[in-house]
PDB file of C-alpha atoms in Angstrom:
ATOM      1  CA  UNK A  26       0.125   0.520   0.284  1.00  0.00           C
ATOM      2  CA  UNK A  27       1.618   3.451  -0.777  1.00  0.00           C
ATOM      3  CA  UNK A  28       2.018   6.039   1.831  1.00  0.00           C
ATOM      4  CA  UNK A  29      -0.412   8.784   1.389  1.00  0.00           C
ATOM      5  CA  UNK A  30       1.696  11.781  -0.475  1.00  0.00           C
ATOM      6  CA  UNK A  31       1.898  14.846   2.159  1.00  0.00           C
ATOM      7  CA  UNK A  32       1.343  18.017   0.537  1.00  0.00           C
ATOM      8  CA  UNK A  33       3.927  20.418   0.849  1.00  0.00           C
ATOM      9  CA  UNK A  34       3.243  23.443   3.470  1.00  0.00           C
ATOM     10  CA  UNK A  35       2.340  25.896   0.557  1.00  0.00           C
ATOM     11  CA  UNK A  36      -0.116  23.635  -0.719  1.00  0.00           C
ATOM     12  CA  UNK A  37      -1.964  23.482   1.985  1.00  0.00           C
ATOM     13  CA  UNK A  38      -2.553  27.328   2.759  1.00  0.00           C
ATOM     14  CA  UNK A  39      -3.438  27.674  -0.873  1.00  0.00           C
ATOM     15  CA  UNK A  40      -5.857  24.890  -0.119  1.00  0.00           C
ATOM     16  CA  UNK A  41      -7.372  26.084   3.294  1.00  0.00           C
ATOM     17  CA  UNK A  42      -7.754  29.797   1.156  1.00  0.00           C
ATOM     18  CA  UNK A  43      -9.284  28.774  -1.413  1.00  0.00           C
ATOM     19  CA  UNK A  44     -11.600  26.654   0.770  1.00  0.00           C
ATOM     20  CA  UNK A  45     -12.498  29.318   3.319  1.00  0.00           C
ATOM     21  CA  UNK A  46     -14.038  30.827  -1.093  1.00  0.00           C
ATOM     22  CA  UNK A  47     -16.170  27.408  -1.998  1.00  0.00           C
ATOM     23  CA  UNK A  48     -17.489  26.642   0.904  1.00  0.00           C
ATOM     24  CA  UNK A  49     -16.761  23.132   1.272  1.00  0.00           C
ATOM     25  CA  UNK A  50     -16.141  21.980  -2.104  1.00  0.00           C
ATOM     26  CA  UNK A  51     -13.493  20.022  -3.034  1.00  0.00           C
ATOM     27  CA  UNK A  52     -10.781  21.612  -4.371  1.00  0.00           C
ATOM     28  CA  UNK A  53      -8.627  20.611  -7.563  1.00  0.00           C
ATOM     29  CA  UNK A  54      -5.295  20.642  -5.956  1.00  0.00           C
ATOM     30  CA  UNK A  55      -1.574  20.444  -9.083  1.00  0.00           C
ATOM     31  CA  UNK A  56       1.713  18.568  -6.773  1.00  0.00           C
ATOM     32  CA  UNK A  57       5.007  19.735  -7.906  1.00  0.00           C
ATOM     33  CA  UNK A  58       4.708  16.005  -9.624  1.00  0.00           C
ATOM     34  CA  UNK A  59       2.204  16.639 -12.410  1.00  0.00           C
ATOM     35  CA  UNK A  60      -0.702  14.817  -9.775  1.00  0.00           C
ATOM     36  CA  UNK A  61      -3.177  16.702  -9.383  1.00  0.00           C
ATOM     37  CA  UNK A  62      -4.938  15.092  -5.883  1.00  0.00           C
ATOM     38  CA  UNK A  63      -8.824  16.267  -4.409  1.00  0.00           C
ATOM     39  CA  UNK A  64      -8.868  17.544  -1.458  1.00  0.00           C
ATOM     40  CA  UNK A  65     -11.872  18.408   0.558  1.00  0.00           C
ATOM     41  CA  UNK A  66     -12.361  21.056   3.767  1.00  0.00           C
ATOM     42  CA  UNK A  67     -15.361  21.605   5.367  1.00  0.00           C
ATOM     43  CA  UNK A  68     -15.834  25.305   5.918  1.00  0.00           C
ATOM     44  CA  UNK A  69     -16.132  24.333   9.812  1.00  0.00           C
ATOM     45  CA  UNK A  70     -16.792  28.487  10.859  1.00  0.00           C
ATOM     46  CA  UNK A  71     -20.299  28.413  12.337  1.00  0.00           C
ATOM     47  CA  UNK A  72     -22.512  31.466  12.330  1.00  0.00           C
ATOM     48  CA  UNK A  73     -23.466  33.468  15.579  1.00  0.00           C
ATOM     49  CA  UNK A  74     -26.141  31.843  17.555  1.00  0.00           C
ATOM     50  CA  UNK A  75     -28.496  33.560  17.609  1.00  0.00           C
ATOM     51  CA  UNK A  76     -29.655  35.047  20.358  1.00  0.00           C
ATOM     52  CA  UNK A  77     -33.459  35.270  21.212  1.00  0.00           C
ATOM     53  CA  UNK A  78     -34.326  38.188  22.670  1.00  0.00           C
ATOM     54  CA  UNK A  79     -37.556  37.925  24.807  1.00  0.00           C
ATOM     55  CA  UNK A  80     -39.338  41.099  24.475  1.00  0.00           C
ATOM     56  CA  UNK A  81     -39.771  42.710  27.983  1.00  0.00           C
ATOM     57  CA  UNK A  82     -42.964  41.809  29.687  1.00  0.00           C
ATOM     58  CA  UNK A  83     -45.073  44.545  30.090  1.00  0.00           C
ATOM     59  CA  UNK A  84     -46.456  45.539  33.024  1.00  0.00           C
ATOM     60  CA  UNK A  85     -50.249  46.675  33.152  1.00  0.00           C
ATOM     61  CA  UNK A  86     -50.524  49.783  35.108  1.00  0.00           C
ATOM     62  CA  UNK A  87     -53.596  49.839  37.406  1.00  0.00           C
ATOM     63  CA  UNK A  88     -55.871  52.126  36.233  1.00  0.00           C
ATOM     64  CA  UNK A  89     -56.737  54.080  40.033  1.00  0.00           C
ATOM     65  CA  UNK A  90     -60.470  54.187  40.198  1.00  0.00           C
ATOM     66  CA  UNK A  91     -62.298  56.655  41.714  1.00  0.00           C
ATOM     67  CA  UNK A  92     -64.099  56.102  44.601  1.00  0.00           C
ATOM     68  CA  UNK A  93     -68.437  55.682  43.842  1.00  0.00           C
ATOM     69  CA  UNK A  94     -69.496  59.579  45.530  1.00  0.00           C
ATOM     70  CA  UNK A  95     -72.225  58.283  48.268  1.00  0.00           C
ATOM     71  CA  UNK A  96     -75.540  60.369  47.521  1.00  0.00           C
ATOM     72  CA  UNK A  97     -76.552  61.709  50.930  1.00  0.00           C
ATOM     73  CA  UNK A  98     -79.768  60.308  52.810  1.00  0.00           C
ATOM     74  CA  UNK A  99     -82.904  62.440  51.853  1.00  0.00           C
ATOM     75  CA  UNK A 100     -83.591  64.323  54.742  1.00  0.00           C
ATOM     76  CA  UNK A 101     -87.263  63.820  55.965  1.00  0.00           C
ATOM     77  CA  UNK A 102     -89.773  65.501  55.084  1.00  0.00           C
ATOM     78  CA  UNK A 103     -91.411  66.642  57.683  1.00  0.00           C
ATOM     79  CA  UNK A 104     -95.536  66.804  56.844  1.00  0.00           C
ATOM     80  CA  UNK A 105     -97.031  69.293  58.909  1.00  0.00           C
ATOM     81  CA  UNK A 106     -99.693  68.024  61.229  1.00  0.00           C
ATOM     82  CA  UNK A 107    -103.079  68.728  59.854  1.00  0.00           C
ATOM     83  CA  UNK A 108    -104.450  72.539  61.688  1.00  0.00           C
ATOM     84  CA  UNK A 109    -107.757  71.165  63.730  1.00  0.00           C
ATOM     85  CA  UNK A 110    -110.436  71.988  62.882  1.00  0.00           C
ATOM     86  CA  UNK A 111    -111.782  75.466  64.781  1.00  0.00           C
ATOM     87  CA  UNK A 112    -114.381  75.000  67.056  1.00  0.00           C
ATOM     88  CA  UNK A 113    -117.406  75.805  66.696  1.00  0.00           C
ATOM     89  CA  UNK A 114    -118.108  79.617  67.855  1.00  0.00           C
ATOM     90  CA  UNK A 115    -120.876  78.105  69.208  1.00  0.00           C
ATOM     91  CA  UNK A 116    -120.612  74.562  71.145  1.00  0.00           C
ATOM     92  CA  UNK A 117    -124.110  72.609  72.510  1.00  0.00           C
ATOM     93  CA  UNK A 118    -123.465  72.988  75.570  1.00  0.00           C
ATOM     94  CA  UNK A 119    -123.025  69.515  78.034  1.00  0.00           C
ATOM     95  CA  UNK A 120    -125.285  67.790  79.764  1.00  0.00           C
ATOM     96  CA  UNK A 121    -122.744  68.183  82.722  1.00  0.00           C
ATOM     97  CA  UNK A 122    -121.779  71.614  82.079  1.00  0.00           C
ATOM     98  CA  UNK A 123    -125.667  72.245  82.375  1.00  0.00           C
ATOM     99  CA  UNK A 124    -126.553  70.434  85.216  1.00  0.00           C
ATOM    100  CA  UNK A 125    -123.682  72.729  87.962  1.00  0.00           C
ATOM    101  CA  UNK A 126    -125.634  75.589  86.885  1.00  0.00           C
ATOM    102  CA  UNK A 127    -127.552  76.820  89.971  1.00  0.00           C
ATOM    103  CA  UNK A 128    -130.637  74.931  90.066  1.00  0.00           C
ATOM    104  CA  UNK A 129    -133.041  77.869  92.471  1.00  0.00           C
ATOM    105  CA  UNK A 130    -136.234  76.394  94.170  1.00  0.00           C
ATOM    106  CA  UNK A 131    -139.372  78.340  92.575  1.00  0.00           C
ATOM    107  CA  UNK A 132    -142.163  78.232  94.349  1.00  0.00           C
ATOM    108  CA  UNK A 133    -145.425  77.767  92.751  1.00  0.00           C
ATOM    109  CA  UNK A 134    -146.024  82.070  92.624  1.00  0.00           C
ATOM    110  CA  UNK A 135    -142.595  81.915  89.942  1.00  0.00           C
ATOM    111  CA  UNK A 136    -144.443  79.966  87.503  1.00  0.00           C
ATOM    112  CA  UNK A 137    -147.226  81.226  87.462  1.00  0.00           C
ATOM    113  CA  UNK A 138    -146.210  84.913  86.245  1.00  0.00           C
ATOM    114  CA  UNK A 139    -143.366  82.700  84.203  1.00  0.00           C
ATOM    115  CA  UNK A 140    -144.221  83.918  80.481  1.00  0.00           C
ATOM    116  CA  UNK A 141    -144.629  81.168  78.088  1.00  0.00           C
ATOM    117  CA  UNK A 142    -141.455  80.271  75.489  1.00  0.00           C
ATOM    118  CA  UNK A 143    -143.747  79.290  72.871  1.00  0.00           C
ATOM    119  CA  UNK A 144    -146.073  83.534  73.054  1.00  0.00           C
ATOM    120  CA  UNK A 145    -142.555  84.563  71.825  1.00  0.00           C
ATOM    121  CA  UNK A 146    -142.432  83.870  67.849  1.00  0.00           C
ATOM    122  CA  UNK A 147    -142.719  86.821  65.827  1.00  0.00           C
ATOM    123  CA  UNK A 148    -141.976  88.771  68.043  1.00  0.00           C
ATOM    124  CA  UNK A 149    -138.892  91.315  68.267  1.00  0.00           C
ATOM    125  CA  UNK A 150    -135.078  90.351  69.277  1.00  0.00           C
ATOM    126  CA  UNK A 151    -136.230  93.834  71.783  1.00  0.00           C
ATOM    127  CA  UNK A 152    -138.849  92.378  73.323  1.00  0.00           C
ATOM    128  CA  UNK A 153    -136.850  88.425  74.236  1.00  0.00           C
ATOM    129  CA  UNK A 154    -134.026  90.720  75.677  1.00  0.00           C
ATOM    130  CA  UNK A 155    -136.787  92.254  78.217  1.00  0.00           C
ATOM    131  CA  UNK A 156    -138.333  89.221  78.909  1.00  0.00           C
ATOM    132  CA  UNK A 157    -135.183  87.023  80.049  1.00  0.00           C
ATOM    133  CA  UNK A 158    -132.648  89.274  79.650  1.00  0.00           C
ATOM    134  CA  UNK A 159    -129.062  88.321  78.076  1.00  0.00           C
ATOM    135  CA  UNK A 160    -128.698  84.934  76.213  1.00  0.00           C
ATOM    136  CA  UNK A 161    -125.751  83.207  77.711  1.00  0.00           C
ATOM    137  CA  UNK A 162    -124.893  82.461  73.861  1.00  0.00           C
ATOM    138  CA  UNK A 163    -125.683  84.463  71.175  1.00  0.00           C
ATOM    139  CA  UNK A 164    -124.674  81.776  67.336  1.00  0.00           C
ATOM    140  CA  UNK A 165    -125.145  84.063  63.597  1.00  0.00           C
ATOM    141  CA  UNK A 166    -125.815  81.234  61.079  1.00  0.00           C
ATOM    142  CA  UNK A 167    -126.940  83.435  58.587  1.00  0.00           C
ATOM    143  CA  UNK A 168    -129.891  84.403  58.040  1.00  0.00           C
ATOM    144  CA  UNK A 169    -130.887  83.040  60.723  1.00  0.00           C
ATOM    145  CA  UNK A 170    -129.784  84.087  64.802  1.00  0.00           C
ATOM    146  CA  UNK A 171    -130.166  81.302  67.454  1.00  0.00           C
ATOM    147  CA  UNK A 172    -130.066  82.770  71.633  1.00  0.00           C
ATOM    148  CA  UNK A 173    -129.495  80.017  74.358  1.00  0.00           C
ATOM    149  CA  UNK A 174    -130.523  80.334  77.303  1.00  0.00           C
ATOM    150  CA  UNK A 175    -129.042  77.488  80.031  1.00  0.00           C
ATOM    151  CA  UNK A 176    -130.197  76.723  83.379  1.00  0.00           C
ATOM    152  CA  UNK A 177    -129.370  74.127  86.082  1.00  0.00           C
ATOM    153  CA  UNK A 178    -133.462  72.684  84.786  1.00  0.00           C
ATOM    154  CA  UNK A 179    -133.412  73.601  80.907  1.00  0.00           C
ATOM    155  CA  UNK A 180    -131.729  75.120  77.956  1.00  0.00           C
ATOM    156  CA  UNK A 181    -134.459  77.260  76.280  1.00  0.00           C
ATOM    157  CA  UNK A 182    -133.314  78.355  72.599  1.00  0.00           C
ATOM    158  CA  UNK A 183    -134.606  80.472  70.169  1.00  0.00           C
ATOM    159  CA  UNK A 184    -133.949  80.612  66.413  1.00  0.00           C
ATOM    160  CA  UNK A 185    -134.639  84.291  64.970  1.00  0.00           C
ATOM    161  CA  UNK A 186    -135.300  84.549  61.101  1.00  0.00           C
ATOM    162  CA  UNK A 187    -135.434  87.690  58.340  1.00  0.00           C
ATOM    163  CA  UNK A 188    -138.575  88.583  58.299  1.00  0.00           C
ATOM    164  CA  UNK A 189    -141.426  91.329  56.042  1.00  0.00           C
ATOM    165  CA  UNK A 190    -139.457  93.416  52.863  1.00  0.00           C
ATOM    166  CA  UNK A 191    -136.594  95.094  55.753  1.00  0.00           C
ATOM    167  CA  UNK A 192    -135.910  91.532  56.903  1.00  0.00           C
ATOM    168  CA  UNK A 193    -135.686  91.749  61.350  1.00  0.00           C
ATOM    169  CA  UNK A 194    -135.190  89.450  63.056  1.00  0.00           C
ATOM    170  CA  UNK A 195    -138.034  87.343  64.360  1.00  0.00           C
ATOM    171  CA  UNK A 196    -138.327  84.691  66.806  1.00  0.00           C
ATOM    172  CA  UNK A 197    -139.573  81.468  64.356  1.00  0.00           C
ATOM    173  CA  UNK A 198    -138.642  78.763  66.554  1.00  0.00           C
ATOM    174  CA  UNK A 199    -138.572  77.967  69.898  1.00  0.00           C
ATOM    175  CA  UNK A 200    -137.500  74.617  71.132  1.00  0.00           C
ATOM    176  CA  UNK A 201    -136.582  73.711  74.604  1.00  0.00           C
ATOM    177  CA  UNK A 202    -135.176  70.731  77.082  1.00  0.00           C
ATOM    178  CA  UNK A 203    -135.422  69.199  80.024  1.00  0.00           C
ATOM    179  CA  UNK A 204    -131.196  69.058  81.973  1.00  0.00           C
ATOM    180  CA  UNK A 205    -131.984  66.158  84.609  1.00  0.00           C
ATOM    181  CA  UNK A 206    -135.724  65.273  84.670  1.00  0.00           C
ATOM    182  CA  UNK A 207    -137.776  63.500  82.146  1.00  0.00           C
ATOM    183  CA  UNK A 208    -140.035  66.302  81.060  1.00  0.00           C
ATOM    184  CA  UNK A 209    -140.017  70.238  81.379  1.00  0.00           C
ATOM    185  CA  UNK A 210    -143.083  72.353  80.738  1.00  0.00           C
ATOM    186  CA  UNK A 211    -142.567  75.729  79.576  1.00  0.00           C
ATOM    187  CA  UNK A 212    -143.665  78.377  81.901  1.00  0.00           C
ATOM    188  CA  UNK A 213    -141.348  76.345  84.064  1.00  0.00           C
ATOM    189  CA  UNK A 214    -138.113  76.665  82.201  1.00  0.00           C
ATOM    190  CA  UNK A 215    -139.446  80.178  81.401  1.00  0.00           C
ATOM    191  CA  UNK A 216    -139.714  80.945  85.283  1.00  0.00           C
ATOM    192  CA  UNK A 217    -135.942  79.222  85.676  1.00  0.00           C
ATOM    193  CA  UNK A 218    -134.370  81.686  82.619  1.00  0.00           C
ATOM    194  CA  UNK A 219    -136.206  84.296  84.505  1.00  0.00           C
ATOM    195  CA  UNK A 220    -134.729  83.202  88.376  1.00  0.00           C
ATOM    196  CA  UNK A 221    -130.538  83.479  86.937  1.00  0.00           C
ATOM    197  CA  UNK A 222    -130.517  85.371  83.939  1.00  0.00           C
ATOM    198  CA  UNK A 223    -129.800  89.187  85.168  1.00  0.00           C
ATOM    199  CA  UNK A 224    -130.635  92.100  82.725  1.00  0.00           C
ATOM    200  CA  UNK A 225    -134.652  90.919  82.796  1.00  0.00           C
ATOM    201  CA  UNK A 226    -137.226  93.441  83.557  1.00  0.00           C
TER     202      UNK A 226
END
């Protein structure tokens, strides 16, 4: 077996230089004795490794959230209490109040001398004023007017209405009621009114 021929140093340098230009393809080298030798030199230069640069992580910046505004609770609306209806100018007398009035003891003469209230129908206010004096209560209910006399024994009401073309007031209705007895006649009630009412004749 023939040992391989060694190339001179100059030839090897030329082969390496040529290999650098042609890559790893075989190169024909002419030796000094006139023979050609195929020399294949692998291009060992490796391209630098690519370094993968990871994209920097994106930091999420929290968006500040405005605190929810709390609406103040509505102030309670105070509704004023309904005004109590005004008391009537002339409330009906309570039985206990009337019963507390003085009740003088009348004799038969005083009762006989008293006028009958029914006889005052058609009379003017002045006539009633003369017979019974000032009323305990006067109440106007247009067009009428009521005069009320209270005693411990009875309550006497005389109702006036305007009459005639002049519209003068006259007694149109008379009513009486006992306080603590089943019944009372007109003259007895009138006697009690005359006995306790000042200003009469």
